[in-house]
Short mmCIF file of N, CA and C in Angstrom, two decimals:
data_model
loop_
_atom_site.label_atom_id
_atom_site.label_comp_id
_atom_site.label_asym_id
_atom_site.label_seq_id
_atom_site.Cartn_x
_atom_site.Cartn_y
_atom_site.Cartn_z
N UNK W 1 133.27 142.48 114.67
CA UNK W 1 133.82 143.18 113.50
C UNK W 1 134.82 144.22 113.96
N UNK W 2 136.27 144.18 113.34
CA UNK W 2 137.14 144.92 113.68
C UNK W 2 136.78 146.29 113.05
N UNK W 3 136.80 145.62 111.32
CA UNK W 3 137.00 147.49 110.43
C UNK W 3 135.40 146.92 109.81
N UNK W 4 135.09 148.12 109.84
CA UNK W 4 133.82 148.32 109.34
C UNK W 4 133.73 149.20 108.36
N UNK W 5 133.06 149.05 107.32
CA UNK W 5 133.04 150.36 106.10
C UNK W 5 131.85 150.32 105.55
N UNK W 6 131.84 151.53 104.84
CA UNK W 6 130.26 152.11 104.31
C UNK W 6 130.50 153.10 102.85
N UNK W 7 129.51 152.42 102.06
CA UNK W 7 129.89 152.95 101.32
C UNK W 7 129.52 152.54 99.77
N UNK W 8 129.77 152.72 99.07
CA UNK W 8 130.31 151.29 97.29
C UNK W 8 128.94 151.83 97.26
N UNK W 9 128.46 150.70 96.39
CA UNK W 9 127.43 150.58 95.71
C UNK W 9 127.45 150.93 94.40
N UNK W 10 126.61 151.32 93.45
CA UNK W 10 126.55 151.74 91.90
C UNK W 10 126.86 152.95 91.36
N UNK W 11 127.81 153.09 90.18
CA UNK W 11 127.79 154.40 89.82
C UNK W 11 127.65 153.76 88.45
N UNK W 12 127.34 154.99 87.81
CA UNK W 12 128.01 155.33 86.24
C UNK W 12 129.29 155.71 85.73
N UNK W 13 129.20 154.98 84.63
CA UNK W 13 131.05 155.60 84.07
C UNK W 13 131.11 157.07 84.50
N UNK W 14 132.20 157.22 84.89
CA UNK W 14 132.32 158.81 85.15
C UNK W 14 131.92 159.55 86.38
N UNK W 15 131.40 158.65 87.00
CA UNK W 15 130.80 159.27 88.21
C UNK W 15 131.35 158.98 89.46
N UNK W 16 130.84 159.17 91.02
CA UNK W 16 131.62 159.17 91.72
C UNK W 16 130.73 158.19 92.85
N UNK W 17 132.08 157.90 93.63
CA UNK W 17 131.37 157.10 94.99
C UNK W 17 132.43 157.58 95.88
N UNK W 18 131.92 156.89 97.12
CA UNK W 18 133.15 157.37 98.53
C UNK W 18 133.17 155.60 99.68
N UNK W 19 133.98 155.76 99.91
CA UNK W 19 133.91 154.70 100.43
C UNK W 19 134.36 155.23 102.64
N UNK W 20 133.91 154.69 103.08
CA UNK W 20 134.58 155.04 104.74
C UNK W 20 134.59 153.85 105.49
N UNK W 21 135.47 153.62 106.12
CA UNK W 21 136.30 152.76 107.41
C UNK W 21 136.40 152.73 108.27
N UNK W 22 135.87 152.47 109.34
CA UNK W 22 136.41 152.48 110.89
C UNK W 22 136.85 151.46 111.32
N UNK W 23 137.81 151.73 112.23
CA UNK W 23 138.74 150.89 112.77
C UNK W 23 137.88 150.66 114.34
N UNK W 24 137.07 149.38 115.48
CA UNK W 24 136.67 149.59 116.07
C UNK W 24 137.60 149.60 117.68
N UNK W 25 137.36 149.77 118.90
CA UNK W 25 137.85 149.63 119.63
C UNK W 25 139.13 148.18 120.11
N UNK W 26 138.82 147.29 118.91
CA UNK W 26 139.79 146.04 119.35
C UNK W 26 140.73 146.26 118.57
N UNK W 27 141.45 147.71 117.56
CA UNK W 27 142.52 147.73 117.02
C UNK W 27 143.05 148.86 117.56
N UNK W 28 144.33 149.21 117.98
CA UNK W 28 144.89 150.57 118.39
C UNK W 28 146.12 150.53 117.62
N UNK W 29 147.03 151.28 117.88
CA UNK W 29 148.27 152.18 117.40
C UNK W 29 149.05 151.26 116.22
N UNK W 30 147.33 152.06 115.36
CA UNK W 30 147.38 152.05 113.82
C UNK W 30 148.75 152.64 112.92
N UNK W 31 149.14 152.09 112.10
CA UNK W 31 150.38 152.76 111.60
C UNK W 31 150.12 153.06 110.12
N UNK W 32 148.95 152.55 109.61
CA UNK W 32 148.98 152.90 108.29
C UNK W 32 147.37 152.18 108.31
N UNK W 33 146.75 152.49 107.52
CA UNK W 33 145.02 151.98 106.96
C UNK W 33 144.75 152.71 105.25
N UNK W 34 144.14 151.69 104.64
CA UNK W 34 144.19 151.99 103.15
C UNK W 34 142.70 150.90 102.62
N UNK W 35 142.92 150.71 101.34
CA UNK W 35 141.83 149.96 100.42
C UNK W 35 142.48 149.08 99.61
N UNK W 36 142.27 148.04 99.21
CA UNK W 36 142.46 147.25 98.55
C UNK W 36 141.35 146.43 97.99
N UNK W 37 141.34 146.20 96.58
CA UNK W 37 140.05 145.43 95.98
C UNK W 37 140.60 144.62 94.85
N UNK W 38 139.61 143.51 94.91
CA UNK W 38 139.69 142.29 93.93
C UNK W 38 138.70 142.57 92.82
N UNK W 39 139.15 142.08 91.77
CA UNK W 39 138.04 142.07 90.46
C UNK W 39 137.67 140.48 90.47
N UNK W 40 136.26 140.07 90.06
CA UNK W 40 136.21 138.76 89.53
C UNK W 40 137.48 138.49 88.70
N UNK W 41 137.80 136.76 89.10
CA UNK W 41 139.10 136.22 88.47
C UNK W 41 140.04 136.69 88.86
N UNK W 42 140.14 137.95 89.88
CA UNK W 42 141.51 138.70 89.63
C UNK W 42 142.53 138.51 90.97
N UNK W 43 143.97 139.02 91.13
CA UNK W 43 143.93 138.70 92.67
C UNK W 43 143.66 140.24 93.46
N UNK W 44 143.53 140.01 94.52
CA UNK W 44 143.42 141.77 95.11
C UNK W 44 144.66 142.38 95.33
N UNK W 45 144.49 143.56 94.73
CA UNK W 45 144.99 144.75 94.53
C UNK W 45 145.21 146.03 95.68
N UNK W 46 146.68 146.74 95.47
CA UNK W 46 146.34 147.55 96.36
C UNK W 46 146.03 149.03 95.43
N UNK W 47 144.92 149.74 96.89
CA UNK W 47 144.10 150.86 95.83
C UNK W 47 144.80 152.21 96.43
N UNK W 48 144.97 152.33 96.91
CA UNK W 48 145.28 153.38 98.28
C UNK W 48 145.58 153.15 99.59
N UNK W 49 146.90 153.34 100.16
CA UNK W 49 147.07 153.61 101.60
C UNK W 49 147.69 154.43 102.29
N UNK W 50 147.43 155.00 103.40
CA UNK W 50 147.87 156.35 103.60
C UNK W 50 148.15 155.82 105.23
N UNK W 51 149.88 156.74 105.89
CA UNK W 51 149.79 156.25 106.84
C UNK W 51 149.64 157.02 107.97
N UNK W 52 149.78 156.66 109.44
CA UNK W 52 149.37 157.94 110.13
C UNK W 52 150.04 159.21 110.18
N UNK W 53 151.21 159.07 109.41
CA UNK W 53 151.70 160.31 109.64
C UNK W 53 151.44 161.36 108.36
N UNK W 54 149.98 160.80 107.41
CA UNK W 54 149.78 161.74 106.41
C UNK W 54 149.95 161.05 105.38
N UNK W 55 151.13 160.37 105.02
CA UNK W 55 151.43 160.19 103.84
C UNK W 55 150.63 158.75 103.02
N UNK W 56 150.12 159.73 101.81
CA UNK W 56 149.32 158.34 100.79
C UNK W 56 150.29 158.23 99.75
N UNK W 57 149.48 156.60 99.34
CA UNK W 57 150.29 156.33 98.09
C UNK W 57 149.31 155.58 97.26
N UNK W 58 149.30 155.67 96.21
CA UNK W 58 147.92 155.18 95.27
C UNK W 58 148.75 153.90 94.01
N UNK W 59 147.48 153.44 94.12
CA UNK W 59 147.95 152.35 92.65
C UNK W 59 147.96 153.75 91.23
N UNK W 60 148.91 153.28 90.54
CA UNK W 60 148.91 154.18 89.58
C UNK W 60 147.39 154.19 88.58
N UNK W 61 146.82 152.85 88.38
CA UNK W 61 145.18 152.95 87.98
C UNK W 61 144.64 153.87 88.48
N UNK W 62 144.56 154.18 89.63
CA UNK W 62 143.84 155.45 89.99
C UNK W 62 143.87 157.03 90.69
N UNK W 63 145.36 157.13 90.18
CA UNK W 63 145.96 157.96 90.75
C UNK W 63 145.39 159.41 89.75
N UNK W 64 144.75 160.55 90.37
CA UNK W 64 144.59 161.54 89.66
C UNK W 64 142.85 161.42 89.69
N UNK W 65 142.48 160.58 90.42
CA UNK W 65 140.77 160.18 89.92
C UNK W 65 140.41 159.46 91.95
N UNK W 66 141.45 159.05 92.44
CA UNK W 66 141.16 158.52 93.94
C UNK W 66 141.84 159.68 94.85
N UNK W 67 140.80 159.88 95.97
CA UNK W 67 141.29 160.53 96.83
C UNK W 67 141.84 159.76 98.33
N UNK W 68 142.74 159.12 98.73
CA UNK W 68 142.13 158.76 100.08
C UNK W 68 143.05 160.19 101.40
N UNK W 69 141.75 159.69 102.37
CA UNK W 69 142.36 160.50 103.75
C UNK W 69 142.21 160.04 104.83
N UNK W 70 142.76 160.05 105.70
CA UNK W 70 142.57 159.44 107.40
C UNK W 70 142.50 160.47 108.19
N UNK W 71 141.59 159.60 109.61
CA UNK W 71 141.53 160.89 110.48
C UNK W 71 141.69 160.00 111.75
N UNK W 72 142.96 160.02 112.02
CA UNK W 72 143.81 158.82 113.48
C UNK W 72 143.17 159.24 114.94
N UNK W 73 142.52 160.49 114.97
CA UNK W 73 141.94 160.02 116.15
C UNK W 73 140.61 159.81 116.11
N UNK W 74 139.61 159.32 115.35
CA UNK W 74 138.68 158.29 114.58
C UNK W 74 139.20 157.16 114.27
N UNK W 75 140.42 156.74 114.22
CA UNK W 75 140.72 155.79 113.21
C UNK W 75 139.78 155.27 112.26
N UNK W 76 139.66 156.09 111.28
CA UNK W 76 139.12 156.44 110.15
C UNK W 76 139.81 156.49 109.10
N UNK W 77 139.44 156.08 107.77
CA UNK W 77 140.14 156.02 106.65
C UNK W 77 138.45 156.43 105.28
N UNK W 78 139.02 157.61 104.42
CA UNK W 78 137.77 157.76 103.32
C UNK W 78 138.66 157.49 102.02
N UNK W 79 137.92 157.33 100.94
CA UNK W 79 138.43 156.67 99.86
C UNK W 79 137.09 157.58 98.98
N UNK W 80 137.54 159.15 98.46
CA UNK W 80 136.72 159.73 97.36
C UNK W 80 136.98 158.74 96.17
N UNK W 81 136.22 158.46 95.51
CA UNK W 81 136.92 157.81 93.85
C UNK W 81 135.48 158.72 92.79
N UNK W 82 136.42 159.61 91.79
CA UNK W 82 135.57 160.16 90.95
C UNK W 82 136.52 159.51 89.70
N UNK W 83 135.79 160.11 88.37
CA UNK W 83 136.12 159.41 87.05
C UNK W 83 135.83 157.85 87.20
N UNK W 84 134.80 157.21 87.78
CA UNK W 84 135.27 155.81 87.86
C UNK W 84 134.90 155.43 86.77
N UNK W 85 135.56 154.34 86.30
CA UNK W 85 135.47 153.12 85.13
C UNK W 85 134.64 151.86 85.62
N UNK W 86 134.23 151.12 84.44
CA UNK W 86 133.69 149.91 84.45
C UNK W 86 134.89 149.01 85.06
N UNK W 87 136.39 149.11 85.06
CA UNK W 87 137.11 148.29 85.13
C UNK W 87 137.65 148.40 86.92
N UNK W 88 136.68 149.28 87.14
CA UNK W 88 137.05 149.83 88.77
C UNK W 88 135.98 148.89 89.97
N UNK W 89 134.85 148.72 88.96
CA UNK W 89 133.74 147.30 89.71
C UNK W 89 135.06 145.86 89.98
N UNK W 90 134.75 146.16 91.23
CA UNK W 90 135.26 144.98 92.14
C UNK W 90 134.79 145.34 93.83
N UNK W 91 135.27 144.53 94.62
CA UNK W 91 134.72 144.19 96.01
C UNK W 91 136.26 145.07 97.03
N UNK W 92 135.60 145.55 97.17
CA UNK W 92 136.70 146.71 98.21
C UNK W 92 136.93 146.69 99.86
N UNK W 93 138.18 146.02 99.84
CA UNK W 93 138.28 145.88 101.65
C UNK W 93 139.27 147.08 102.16
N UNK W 94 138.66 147.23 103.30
CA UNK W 94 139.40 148.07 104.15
C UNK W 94 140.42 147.22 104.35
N UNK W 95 141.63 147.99 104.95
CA UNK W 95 142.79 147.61 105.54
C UNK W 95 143.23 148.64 106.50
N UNK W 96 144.09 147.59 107.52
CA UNK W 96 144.90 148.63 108.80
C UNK W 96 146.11 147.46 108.87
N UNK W 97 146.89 148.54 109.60
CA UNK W 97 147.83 147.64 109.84
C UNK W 97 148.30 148.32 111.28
N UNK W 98 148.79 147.38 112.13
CA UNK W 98 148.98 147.90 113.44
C UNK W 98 150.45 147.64 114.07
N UNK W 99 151.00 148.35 115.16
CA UNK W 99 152.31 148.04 115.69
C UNK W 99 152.23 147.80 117.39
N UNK W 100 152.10 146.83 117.84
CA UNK W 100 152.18 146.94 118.74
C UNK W 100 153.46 146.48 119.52
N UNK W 101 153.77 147.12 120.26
CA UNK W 101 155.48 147.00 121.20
C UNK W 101 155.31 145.48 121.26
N UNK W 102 154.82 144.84 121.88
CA UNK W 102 154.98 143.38 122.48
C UNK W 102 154.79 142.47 121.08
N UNK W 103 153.46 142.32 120.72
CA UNK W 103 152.87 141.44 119.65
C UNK W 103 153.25 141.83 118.63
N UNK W 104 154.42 143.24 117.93
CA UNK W 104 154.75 143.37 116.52
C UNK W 104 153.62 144.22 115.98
N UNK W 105 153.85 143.63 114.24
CA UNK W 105 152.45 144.13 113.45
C UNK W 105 151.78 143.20 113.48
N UNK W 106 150.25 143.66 113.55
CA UNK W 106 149.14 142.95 112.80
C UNK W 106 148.53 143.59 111.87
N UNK W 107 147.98 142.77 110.83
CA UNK W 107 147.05 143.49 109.97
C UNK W 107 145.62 142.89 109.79
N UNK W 108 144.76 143.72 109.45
CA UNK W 108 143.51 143.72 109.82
C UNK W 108 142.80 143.92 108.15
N UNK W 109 141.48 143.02 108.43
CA UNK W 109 140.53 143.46 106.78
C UNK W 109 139.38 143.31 107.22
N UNK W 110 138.69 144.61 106.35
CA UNK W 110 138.25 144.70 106.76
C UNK W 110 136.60 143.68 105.87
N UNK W 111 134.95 143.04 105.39
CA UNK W 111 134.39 142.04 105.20
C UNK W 111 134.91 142.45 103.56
N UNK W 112 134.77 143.92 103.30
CA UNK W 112 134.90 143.76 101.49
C UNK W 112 133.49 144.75 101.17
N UNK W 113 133.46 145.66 101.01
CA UNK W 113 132.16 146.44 100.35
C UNK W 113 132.31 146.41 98.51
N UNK W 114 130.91 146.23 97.88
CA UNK W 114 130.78 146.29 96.49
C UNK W 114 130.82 147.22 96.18
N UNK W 115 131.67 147.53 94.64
CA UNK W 115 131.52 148.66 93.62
C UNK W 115 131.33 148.36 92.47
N UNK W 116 130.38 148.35 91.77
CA UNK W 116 130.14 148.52 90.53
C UNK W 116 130.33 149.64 89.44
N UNK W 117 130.56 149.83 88.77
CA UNK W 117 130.57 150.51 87.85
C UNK W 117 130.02 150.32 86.63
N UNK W 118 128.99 150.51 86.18
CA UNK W 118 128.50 150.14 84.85
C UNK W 118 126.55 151.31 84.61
N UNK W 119 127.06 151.23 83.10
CA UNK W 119 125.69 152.09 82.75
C UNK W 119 124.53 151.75 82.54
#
């Protein structure tokens, strides 16, 4: 397992979850790591990604209600999400994306953690 995450599980409308990422020793000089999630039927979505030099950018669905942050020498990525909705239950993968001089980019996903949302 490259990215590993922890996290999802059940909330209530309105309530909050956190999601976290690690990137393990077989990925290095990360250039950006974020979230992306699918709804049943749906295709996957991007939720948040932030790159190493600080800067995030959010799907407008959850902009004002998602927090994400990284911490590059962890290669680590957290994903606060408060206000959540029923329409926010879907399956949530980590993402990285990497640069390496020789081999270019690769990008990396991470198995997919569950979120539900419902009362």
């Amino acid at each position: 397992v490259q990215l590993q995450a922890s996290g999802g599980g059940l909330a209530h409308p309105g309530g909050s979850l956190g999601l976290s990422c690690a990137a393990d020793y077989g990925i290095s000089s990360i250039i950006s790591m974020g979230w992306y999630r699918q709804a049943p039927g749906k295709q996957r979505e991007l939720v948040a990604i932030i790159t190493s030099g600080g800067s995030a950018d959010y799907a407008d669905f959850v902009k004002g209600r998602f927090t994400i942050s990284g911490d590059n020498a962890k290669k680590m990525v957290t994903l606060q999400m408060i206000g959540l909705k029923p329409e926010d239950t879907a399956v949530y993968y980590c993402y990285a994306k990497s640069h390496y001089s020789v081999l270019g980019e690769r990008e990396y996903w991470g198995p997919g953690t569950l979120v539900t949302v419902s009362s």
